[in-house]
Amino acid sequence: MPELAKRHGVHPEPDLWLEEAGYGQRGELFARGASALVDGEEEHERETAKLYTKIGQLTVERDFLARRPGR
């Protein structure tokens, strides 16, 4: 392990690799990833709700126009 670490210019202790890369401790990296995932899921839910609202609106309009006399 020390030989590989030296060859690639990293610390021989895997626990210190993230610190050298500027990520701090492992917990910080995974906490940020989890919060980013939650934010992404919330955005996805908002976008889905907007799309379902639009689908409902278009369905009502279509049904209304289909019942017009003379069609």
C-alpha positions as a printed Julia matrix, in Angstrom:
71×3 Matrix{Float64}:
   0.0    0.0     0.0
   2.73   2.56    0.81
   4.37   1.91   -2.56
   1.13   2.51   -4.46
   0.4    5.6    -2.41
   3.83   7.01   -3.17
   3.48   6.2    -6.88
   0.14   8.05   -7.09
   1.02  10.86   -4.71
  -1.61  10.12   -2.07
  -1.45   9.41    1.64
  -0.99   5.7     2.47
  -3.99   5.83    4.85
  -7.28   5.64    2.89
  -9.09   7.57    5.64
  -6.92  10.61    4.87
  -7.51  10.58    1.11
 -10.71  12.59    1.39
  -9.06  15.15    3.63
  -6.22  15.58    1.14
  -8.78  16.02   -1.63
 -10.44  18.83    0.36
 -13.58  16.96    1.43
 -12.9   16.91    5.15
 -13.99  13.83    7.01
 -16.02  11.03    5.42
 -19.17  11.98    7.27
 -19.2   15.45    5.73
 -18.93  14.07    2.21
 -21.76  11.59    2.65
 -23.95  14.09    4.5
 -23.61  16.54    1.6
 -24.46  13.78   -0.85
 -27.56  12.81    1.1
 -28.79  16.4     1.38
 -28.18  16.94   -2.33
 -30.21  13.83   -3.03
 -33.07  15.07   -0.85
 -32.98  18.46   -2.61
 -33.08  16.7    -5.97
 -36.02  14.59   -4.88
 -37.9   17.67   -3.66
 -37.3   19.42   -6.98
 -38.49  16.3    -8.8
 -41.66  16.22   -6.7
 -42.38  19.91   -7.4
 -41.87  19.42  -11.13
 -44.08  16.32  -11.12
 -46.85  18.21   -9.3
 -46.69  21.04  -11.85
 -46.92  18.57  -14.72
 -49.92  16.76  -13.21
 -51.64  20.12  -12.74
 -51.05  20.99  -16.39
 -52.3   17.56  -17.52
 -55.49  18.11  -15.51
 -56.01  21.55  -17.02
 -55.54  20.29  -20.57
 -57.86  17.35  -19.98
 -60.64  19.66  -18.75
 -60.16  21.96  -21.75
 -60.23  19.04  -24.18
 -63.38  17.61  -22.64
 -65.09  21.02  -22.67
 -64.23  21.64  -26.31
 -65.3   18.12  -27.31
 -68.84  18.77  -25.97
 -69.38  21.96  -27.97
 -72.41  21.88  -30.26
 -71.65  21.49  -33.94
 -68.69  19.2   -33.48
